[in-house]
Amino acid sequence: MIVDLSVIHDAHHPHHVIAIGLLICSIHTLLRPSHWGEQYNSCTGKHQSPININSLDVKKVNLPPLIFDGFDVPPQQTNLTNNGHTVAVTMKSDHIPTISGGPLNGTYQYSQLHFHWGDNDTFGSEDMIDNHIFPMELHVVFFKQDYRNAKTALEHSDGLTVLAFFYEVSERANPRYEEFVTLLGNITSAHKSTTFTNPPSLKDLIAHDTLHYYTYDGSLTTPPCSEVVTWIDFKEPILLSHSQIEAFRALDDEEGHPLTHNFRPIQPLGDRVVLYNTDEIVKDVDLGQPEEPPSEVEQNAIDEPKKERTSGRKNGKDSGAMASMGVSWLVLATAAMAMVFSSYGRD
């Protein structure tokens, strides 16, 4: 996940240029991810991203529905920029998308989106599912509206949420990405930009199934690696043809080299629990909702079997005591008779 703090948006003013870009310091080009912790303490934290999600270890839950507002509204203008690190998208919109519900406490406002990919179809994504690496990943970043902008949101543990969508290779091209991929040919060199003729909405760029997803608490995947992100990884991948993904790999970085491998290595899960939202009925899941007390009829139905079991145990104890006494008398009687017969033998 790459965050641009160079453009700050006020949540109370709807007319903005929504920029996609990078929080890039010169140190990024000098140090590999394994050395980030030398400059940024958070990069060695215990709740870092990305992670490998083991689907057998997740906790299944039935979370409230995610509410996507403004996702189906095409922006007035959308620009693509090769900034040398990723594809940077700039949108001008009167209706800034928001998301709420699901695992989120509050409403989050759209901030930016960007992509991660490798130099072939065997790797490129940041998070993995059951050790499976996807060829590319989309990150759509939101900040909590209470904090007014992305920069302030970084100071709060619930400041950001990222909707992550994986890509898989399909034999057929995805028509929703046709203009997007075509425009990439205009920005193969770093710091070049181009503009959409028909700007897509966010809904056009993401997967159809937004019910099934994994969610966990994590971090930015670039410095400062702030642990302020609620990750929502959708299970259904977006399908692109091999040639469509290759269009991303045809871009050059600032030094004229192929722009690939813009992803961080997997980080330890630690003590975190990954939740999996499903439409299956999940029992005994505590979602923090108070339970209503049972009605009088329901309470009687609960209490009656308990009374019967208690009565049965009491009767069982009495019967057991009587049986025990009977055995004791039988033992004494047998011993007495043995003494009598023994005395007859001695005479």
Coordinates of C-alpha atoms in Angstrom, one line a residue:
M1 CA 0.0 0.0 0.0
I2 CA 1.4 3.4 -1.0
V3 CA 0.1 6.6 0.5
D4 CA 0.3 10.1 -0.9
L5 CA 0.3 12.8 1.7
S6 CA 1.3 15.6 -0.7
V7 CA -2.4 16.2 -1.4
I8 CA -4.6 16.6 1.6
H9 CA -8.4 16.6 1.4
D10 CA -10.9 18.3 3.7
A11 CA -13.8 16.0 4.3
H12 CA -16.2 19.0 4.6
H13 CA -15.6 20.3 1.0
P14 CA -16.9 18.1 -1.8
H15 CA -14.9 19.6 -4.7
H16 CA -11.5 18.1 -4.8
V17 CA -8.8 16.8 -7.0
I18 CA -8.3 13.3 -5.6
A19 CA -4.7 12.3 -6.1
I20 CA -3.0 9.0 -6.2
G21 CA 0.6 8.8 -5.6
L22 CA 3.4 7.9 -3.2
L23 CA 4.8 8.8 0.1
I24 CA 8.4 8.6 -1.2
C25 CA 11.5 9.7 0.6
S26 CA 15.0 9.4 -0.9
I27 CA 15.7 6.7 1.7
H28 CA 13.3 4.4 -0.2
T29 CA 15.6 4.1 -3.2
L30 CA 18.6 3.5 -1.0
L31 CA 17.3 0.9 1.5
R32 CA 15.5 -2.3 0.9
P33 CA 12.4 -3.3 3.0
S34 CA 14.6 -5.3 5.4
H35 CA 16.3 -2.1 6.4
W36 CA 13.3 0.2 6.7
G37 CA 13.2 -0.4 10.5
E38 CA 16.6 1.4 10.8
Q39 CA 14.8 4.7 9.8
Y40 CA 11.2 3.9 10.8
N41 CA 10.5 2.1 14.1
S42 CA 7.0 1.2 13.1
C43 CA 8.4 -1.0 10.3
T44 CA 9.5 -3.5 12.9
G45 CA 6.1 -3.5 14.7
K46 CA 4.1 -6.6 15.5
H47 CA 1.1 -5.8 13.4
Q48 CA 2.7 -5.2 10.0
S49 CA 1.4 -5.9 6.5
P50 CA 1.3 -7.7 4.1
I51 CA 0.6 -11.2 5.5
N52 CA -0.2 -14.7 4.4
I53 CA -3.8 -15.5 5.2
N54 CA -4.4 -19.2 6.1
S55 CA -8.0 -19.9 5.3
L56 CA -8.1 -22.8 7.8
D57 CA -7.1 -20.5 10.7
V58 CA -9.5 -17.7 10.1
K59 CA -12.5 -16.9 12.3
K60 CA -15.8 -17.0 10.3
V61 CA -18.1 -14.2 11.1
N62 CA -21.4 -12.6 9.9
L63 CA -20.5 -8.9 9.9
P64 CA -23.0 -6.1 9.0
P65 CA -23.1 -5.3 5.3
L66 CA -20.5 -3.0 3.8
I67 CA -22.1 0.2 2.6
F68 CA -20.6 1.5 -0.6
D69 CA -21.7 5.1 -1.3
G70 CA -20.7 6.9 -4.5
F71 CA -18.9 3.9 -6.0
D72 CA -21.2 3.9 -9.0
V73 CA -20.7 7.6 -9.8
P74 CA -18.2 8.3 -12.6
P75 CA -15.8 11.1 -11.7
Q76 CA -15.7 14.3 -13.8
Q77 CA -12.1 13.6 -14.8
T78 CA -9.6 10.8 -14.3
N79 CA -5.9 11.0 -15.0
L80 CA -3.3 8.3 -15.1
T81 CA 0.3 9.1 -14.1
N82 CA 3.4 6.9 -14.2
N83 CA 5.3 8.4 -11.2
G84 CA 8.1 6.0 -11.4
H85 CA 6.9 3.8 -8.6
T86 CA 3.3 2.8 -9.6
V87 CA 0.4 3.9 -11.7
A88 CA -0.9 7.1 -10.1
V89 CA -4.6 8.0 -10.7
T90 CA -6.0 11.5 -10.3
M91 CA -9.7 12.0 -10.0
K92 CA -11.8 15.1 -9.9
S93 CA -15.3 14.4 -8.5
D94 CA -18.3 16.2 -7.0
H95 CA -19.3 13.0 -5.1
I96 CA -16.4 11.5 -3.2
P97 CA -17.0 7.8 -2.5
T98 CA -17.3 6.6 1.1
I99 CA -17.5 3.2 2.8
S100 CA -18.9 2.1 6.1
G101 CA -20.3 -1.0 7.8
G102 CA -18.6 -4.4 8.0
P103 CA -15.7 -4.3 10.4
L104 CA -15.6 -0.5 10.3
N105 CA -16.6 1.8 13.1
G106 CA -17.6 5.0 11.3
T107 CA -17.5 6.3 7.8
Y108 CA -14.3 6.3 5.7
Q109 CA -13.7 8.7 2.7
Y110 CA -11.9 7.8 -0.5
S111 CA -8.4 9.0 -0.6
Q112 CA -6.4 7.1 -3.3
L113 CA -5.8 3.9 -5.2
H114 CA -2.8 2.2 -6.7
F115 CA -1.4 -1.1 -7.9
H116 CA 1.3 -3.7 -7.0
W117 CA 2.7 -6.2 -9.5
G118 CA 5.7 -8.4 -10.4
D119 CA 7.5 -9.1 -13.7
N120 CA 5.5 -12.3 -14.4
D121 CA 2.2 -14.0 -13.6
T122 CA 3.6 -16.0 -10.6
F123 CA 3.9 -13.1 -8.2
G124 CA 3.1 -9.4 -7.7
S125 CA 0.5 -9.2 -5.0
E126 CA 1.3 -8.1 -1.4
D127 CA -1.1 -10.2 0.8
M128 CA -1.2 -14.0 0.0
I129 CA -4.1 -16.4 0.5
D130 CA -3.0 -19.9 1.6
N131 CA 0.5 -19.2 0.3
H132 CA -0.9 -18.3 -3.1
I133 CA 0.6 -15.2 -4.7
F134 CA -1.5 -13.3 -7.3
P135 CA 0.1 -11.5 -10.2
M136 CA -1.3 -8.1 -9.2
E137 CA -3.2 -6.3 -6.5
L138 CA -5.3 -3.2 -6.3
H139 CA -5.4 -1.0 -3.1
V140 CA -8.2 1.5 -2.7
V141 CA -7.4 3.6 0.3
F142 CA -9.9 5.5 2.6
F143 CA -9.4 7.6 5.7
K144 CA -11.8 8.0 8.6
Q145 CA -13.9 11.2 8.0
D146 CA -13.7 12.1 11.7
Y147 CA -10.0 12.9 11.1
R148 CA -10.6 15.2 8.1
N149 CA -7.7 14.1 6.0
A150 CA -5.2 11.2 5.5
K151 CA -2.3 12.9 7.2
T152 CA -4.2 13.3 10.5
A153 CA -5.7 9.8 10.1
L154 CA -2.2 8.4 10.4
E155 CA -2.1 9.5 14.0
H156 CA -5.0 7.2 15.0
S157 CA -5.1 3.4 15.2
D158 CA -8.4 3.3 13.2
G159 CA -7.3 6.0 10.8
L160 CA -7.3 4.1 7.5
T161 CA -9.0 1.3 5.7
V162 CA -7.8 -0.4 2.5
L163 CA -10.0 -2.4 0.1
A164 CA -7.6 -4.9 -1.5
F165 CA -8.5 -6.7 -4.7
F166 CA -6.4 -9.5 -6.2
Y167 CA -6.0 -10.1 -10.0
E168 CA -5.9 -13.4 -11.7
V169 CA -5.1 -14.2 -15.4
S170 CA -8.0 -15.0 -17.7
E171 CA -8.0 -16.2 -21.3
R172 CA -10.3 -13.3 -22.1
A173 CA -9.7 -9.6 -21.8
N174 CA -11.7 -7.6 -19.2
P175 CA -13.7 -5.0 -21.1
R176 CA -14.0 -2.8 -18.1
Y177 CA -10.2 -2.3 -18.2
E178 CA -9.8 -1.8 -21.9
E179 CA -9.4 2.0 -21.9
F180 CA -7.3 1.8 -18.7
V181 CA -4.9 -0.6 -20.3
T182 CA -4.8 1.4 -23.6
L183 CA -3.9 4.6 -21.7
L184 CA -0.9 2.8 -20.0
G185 CA 0.7 2.8 -23.4
N186 CA 0.8 6.6 -23.2
I187 CA 2.7 6.7 -19.9
T188 CA 5.5 4.1 -20.3
S189 CA 8.1 6.7 -19.2
A190 CA 8.2 8.0 -15.7
H191 CA 6.4 11.2 -14.9
K192 CA 4.1 11.1 -17.9
S193 CA 0.3 11.5 -17.6
T194 CA -2.8 10.9 -19.7
T195 CA -6.5 11.4 -19.3
F196 CA -9.5 9.1 -19.6
T197 CA -12.1 9.9 -22.3
N198 CA -14.8 8.0 -20.4
P199 CA -13.7 8.0 -16.7
P200 CA -14.6 4.8 -14.9
S201 CA -16.4 4.7 -11.5
L202 CA -14.8 2.8 -8.7
K203 CA -17.4 0.1 -9.1
D204 CA -16.1 -0.5 -12.7
L205 CA -12.6 -1.3 -11.3
I206 CA -13.4 -3.7 -8.4
A207 CA -14.8 -7.2 -8.1
H208 CA -18.5 -8.0 -8.2
D209 CA -18.6 -10.0 -5.0
T210 CA -18.1 -7.7 -2.0
L211 CA -19.8 -10.0 0.6
H212 CA -17.0 -12.5 1.0
Y213 CA -13.8 -11.0 2.4
Y214 CA -10.9 -11.4 4.9
T215 CA -10.2 -8.5 7.3
Y216 CA -7.5 -7.9 9.8
D217 CA -5.6 -5.0 11.5
G218 CA -2.4 -4.1 9.8
S219 CA -0.1 -1.4 8.5
L220 CA 1.0 0.6 5.6
T221 CA 3.2 -1.5 3.4
T222 CA 5.7 1.4 2.8
P223 CA 7.4 3.6 5.3
P224 CA 6.4 4.9 7.8
C225 CA 4.6 1.5 8.1
S226 CA 2.0 3.0 10.5
E227 CA -0.2 0.4 12.1
V228 CA -3.4 2.2 11.5
V229 CA -5.0 0.2 8.7
T230 CA -8.1 -2.1 8.7
W231 CA -7.4 -4.3 5.8
I232 CA -10.4 -5.8 3.8
D233 CA -9.2 -8.4 1.3
F234 CA -11.9 -9.5 -1.0
K235 CA -12.0 -13.2 -1.9
E236 CA -13.2 -12.9 -5.5
P237 CA -10.3 -11.9 -7.8
I238 CA -10.6 -9.5 -10.7
L239 CA -9.9 -11.2 -14.0
L240 CA -7.5 -9.6 -16.6
S241 CA -5.9 -11.2 -19.6
H242 CA -2.2 -11.8 -19.7
S243 CA -1.7 -9.0 -22.2
Q244 CA -3.6 -6.6 -20.0
I245 CA -1.4 -7.3 -17.0
E246 CA 1.7 -7.1 -19.2
A247 CA 0.7 -3.5 -20.0
F248 CA 1.6 -2.6 -16.4
R249 CA 5.0 -4.4 -16.7
A250 CA 5.8 -2.3 -19.8
L251 CA 6.1 0.8 -17.7
D252 CA 9.6 2.2 -16.8
D253 CA 10.7 3.6 -13.5
E254 CA 12.7 6.8 -12.9
E255 CA 15.9 5.2 -14.0
G256 CA 14.5 3.8 -17.2
H257 CA 14.3 0.2 -15.8
P258 CA 11.1 -1.9 -15.9
L259 CA 8.7 -0.9 -13.2
T260 CA 8.0 -4.1 -11.3
H261 CA 8.4 -5.7 -7.9
N262 CA 6.7 -2.8 -6.1
F263 CA 5.5 -4.9 -3.2
R264 CA 6.7 -5.6 0.3
P265 CA 7.7 -9.1 1.6
I266 CA 5.3 -11.0 3.8
Q267 CA 5.3 -10.0 7.5
P268 CA 4.6 -12.3 10.6
L269 CA 0.9 -12.6 11.6
G270 CA 1.8 -12.6 15.3
D271 CA -1.1 -12.6 17.7
R272 CA -3.6 -11.3 15.2
V273 CA -6.8 -13.0 14.2
V274 CA -8.0 -12.8 10.7
L275 CA -11.8 -12.7 10.3
Y276 CA -13.6 -14.1 7.2
N277 CA -17.0 -12.6 6.5
T278 CA -19.4 -15.2 5.0
D279 CA -23.1 -15.6 4.2
E280 CA -23.1 -18.9 6.1
I281 CA -24.9 -18.8 9.5
V282 CA -22.1 -18.6 12.1
K283 CA -23.0 -19.5 15.7
D284 CA -21.4 -18.3 18.9
V285 CA -19.7 -15.3 17.3
D286 CA -19.4 -12.2 19.6
L287 CA -19.7 -9.1 17.4
G288 CA -20.1 -6.8 20.3
Q289 CA -23.9 -6.7 20.1
P290 CA -25.9 -6.8 23.3
E291 CA -28.3 -9.8 23.6
E292 CA -32.0 -9.3 24.5
P293 CA -33.1 -11.2 27.6
P294 CA -35.4 -14.2 26.9
S295 CA -39.2 -13.8 27.2
E296 CA -41.1 -15.5 30.1
V297 CA -42.1 -18.3 27.8
E298 CA -38.6 -18.9 26.6
Q299 CA -37.2 -18.7 30.2
N300 CA -39.8 -21.3 31.4
A301 CA -38.7 -23.6 28.5
I302 CA -35.1 -23.2 29.6
D303 CA -35.8 -23.7 33.3
E304 CA -38.2 -26.8 33.1
P305 CA -35.6 -29.3 31.8
K306 CA -33.2 -28.1 34.5
K307 CA -35.8 -28.9 37.2
E308 CA -36.3 -32.3 35.8
R309 CA -32.6 -33.0 35.7
T310 CA -32.2 -31.7 39.2
S311 CA -35.1 -33.9 40.4
G312 CA -33.6 -36.9 38.7
R313 CA -30.2 -36.4 40.3
K314 CA -31.9 -36.1 43.8
N315 CA -33.9 -39.3 43.3
G316 CA -30.8 -41.0 42.0
K317 CA -28.8 -40.0 45.1
D318 CA -31.6 -41.3 47.5
S319 CA -31.8 -44.6 45.6
G320 CA -28.1 -44.9 45.6
A321 CA -27.9 -44.3 49.4
M322 CA -30.6 -47.0 50.0
A323 CA -28.8 -49.4 47.8
S324 CA -25.6 -48.8 49.6
M325 CA -27.3 -49.4 53.0
G326 CA -28.7 -52.7 51.7
V327 CA -25.3 -53.9 50.6
S328 CA -23.8 -53.0 54.0
W329 CA -26.5 -55.0 55.9
L330 CA -26.0 -58.0 53.5
V331 CA -22.2 -58.0 54.2
L332 CA -22.8 -57.9 58.0
A333 CA -25.4 -60.7 57.8
T334 CA -23.1 -62.9 55.8
A335 CA -20.2 -62.3 58.3
A336 CA -22.4 -63.2 61.2
M337 CA -23.6 -66.4 59.6
A338 CA -20.0 -67.3 58.8
M339 CA -19.1 -66.9 62.5
V340 CA -22.0 -69.2 63.5
F341 CA -21.0 -71.9 61.1
S342 CA -17.4 -71.6 62.2
S343 CA -18.3 -72.1 65.9
Y344 CA -20.2 -75.3 65.0
G345 CA -17.2 -76.7 63.3
R346 CA -14.9 -76.2 66.4
D347 CA -17.3 -78.1 68.6

